[in-house]
Amino acid sequence: MAGKPILALTYRNVLEEIIKETGTGWSVHPQETGAIAELLGKIVNDRGFYGAIKPDREKVEKYSIKAQVEKLSRLIEKRA
């Protein structure tokens, strides 16, 4: 929601899936230092690469604090 692309050092987890689904940035395996350096180089030196990130606002909203609190509230009410 800050409008800045995400660079996540993560591998095969929910965060990576959310970043891909929402189009909000990139994820790189945290132990692949060459891949991290290459990606950082592209981000810094290639404005087109950095500018190509086009988040899907509707999908991003699904993960907002407000949406998550509402979802939790519905679950709690359902169990009560």
PDB file of C-alpha atoms in Angstrom, residues 24-60:
ATOM      1  CA  THR A  24       4.038  -5.956  -6.030  1.00  0.00           C
ATOM      2  CA  GLY A  25       7.696  -6.824  -6.446  1.00  0.00           C
ATOM      3  CA  TRP A  26      10.309  -9.517  -6.608  1.00  0.00           C
ATOM      4  CA  SER A  27      11.408 -12.412  -4.439  1.00  0.00           C
ATOM      5  CA  VAL A  28      14.824 -14.034  -4.387  1.00  0.00           C
ATOM      6  CA  HIS A  29      16.177 -17.007  -2.460  1.00  0.00           C
ATOM      7  CA  PRO A  30      17.987 -15.514   0.551  1.00  0.00           C
ATOM      8  CA  GLN A  31      21.078 -17.666   0.021  1.00  0.00           C
ATOM      9  CA  GLU A  32      21.520 -16.902  -3.682  1.00  0.00           C
ATOM     10  CA  THR A  33      23.786 -13.883  -3.325  1.00  0.00           C
ATOM     11  CA  GLY A  34      24.543 -13.698  -7.056  1.00  0.00           C
ATOM     12  CA  ALA A  35      20.838 -13.531  -7.890  1.00  0.00           C
ATOM     13  CA  ILE A  36      20.302 -10.900  -5.197  1.00  0.00           C
ATOM     14  CA  ALA A  37      23.158  -8.778  -6.560  1.00  0.00           C
ATOM     15  CA  GLU A  38      21.885  -9.142 -10.136  1.00  0.00           C
ATOM     16  CA  LEU A  39      18.369  -8.120  -9.149  1.00  0.00           C
ATOM     17  CA  LEU A  40      19.598  -5.148  -7.128  1.00  0.00           C
ATOM     18  CA  GLY A  41      21.666  -4.073 -10.119  1.00  0.00           C
ATOM     19  CA  LYS A  42      18.601  -4.162 -12.353  1.00  0.00           C
ATOM     20  CA  ILE A  43      16.527  -2.262  -9.812  1.00  0.00           C
ATOM     21  CA  VAL A  44      19.138   0.488  -9.458  1.00  0.00           C
ATOM     22  CA  ASN A  45      20.291   0.765 -13.085  1.00  0.00           C
ATOM     23  CA  ASP A  46      17.261  -0.097 -15.206  1.00  0.00           C
ATOM     24  CA  ARG A  47      14.384   2.344 -14.720  1.00  0.00           C
ATOM     25  CA  GLY A  48      12.238   0.294 -17.086  1.00  0.00           C
ATOM     26  CA  PHE A  49      12.707  -2.813 -14.956  1.00  0.00           C
ATOM     27  CA  TYR A  50      11.877  -0.947 -11.754  1.00  0.00           C
ATOM     28  CA  GLY A  51       8.964   0.850 -13.408  1.00  0.00           C
ATOM     29  CA  ALA A  52       7.525  -2.381 -14.807  1.00  0.00           C
ATOM     30  CA  ILE A  53       6.045  -3.269 -11.428  1.00  0.00           C
ATOM     31  CA  LYS A  54       2.306  -2.706 -11.760  1.00  0.00           C
ATOM     32  CA  PRO A  55       0.532  -3.840  -8.598  1.00  0.00           C
ATOM     33  CA  ASP A  56      -2.991  -5.186  -8.898  1.00  0.00           C
ATOM     34  CA  ARG A  57      -4.691  -2.833  -6.422  1.00  0.00           C
ATOM     35  CA  GLU A  58      -7.718  -5.096  -6.022  1.00  0.00           C
ATOM     36  CA  LYS A  59      -5.537  -8.049  -5.062  1.00  0.00           C
ATOM     37  CA  VAL A  60      -3.371  -5.876  -2.803  1.00  0.00           C
TER      38      VAL A  60
END
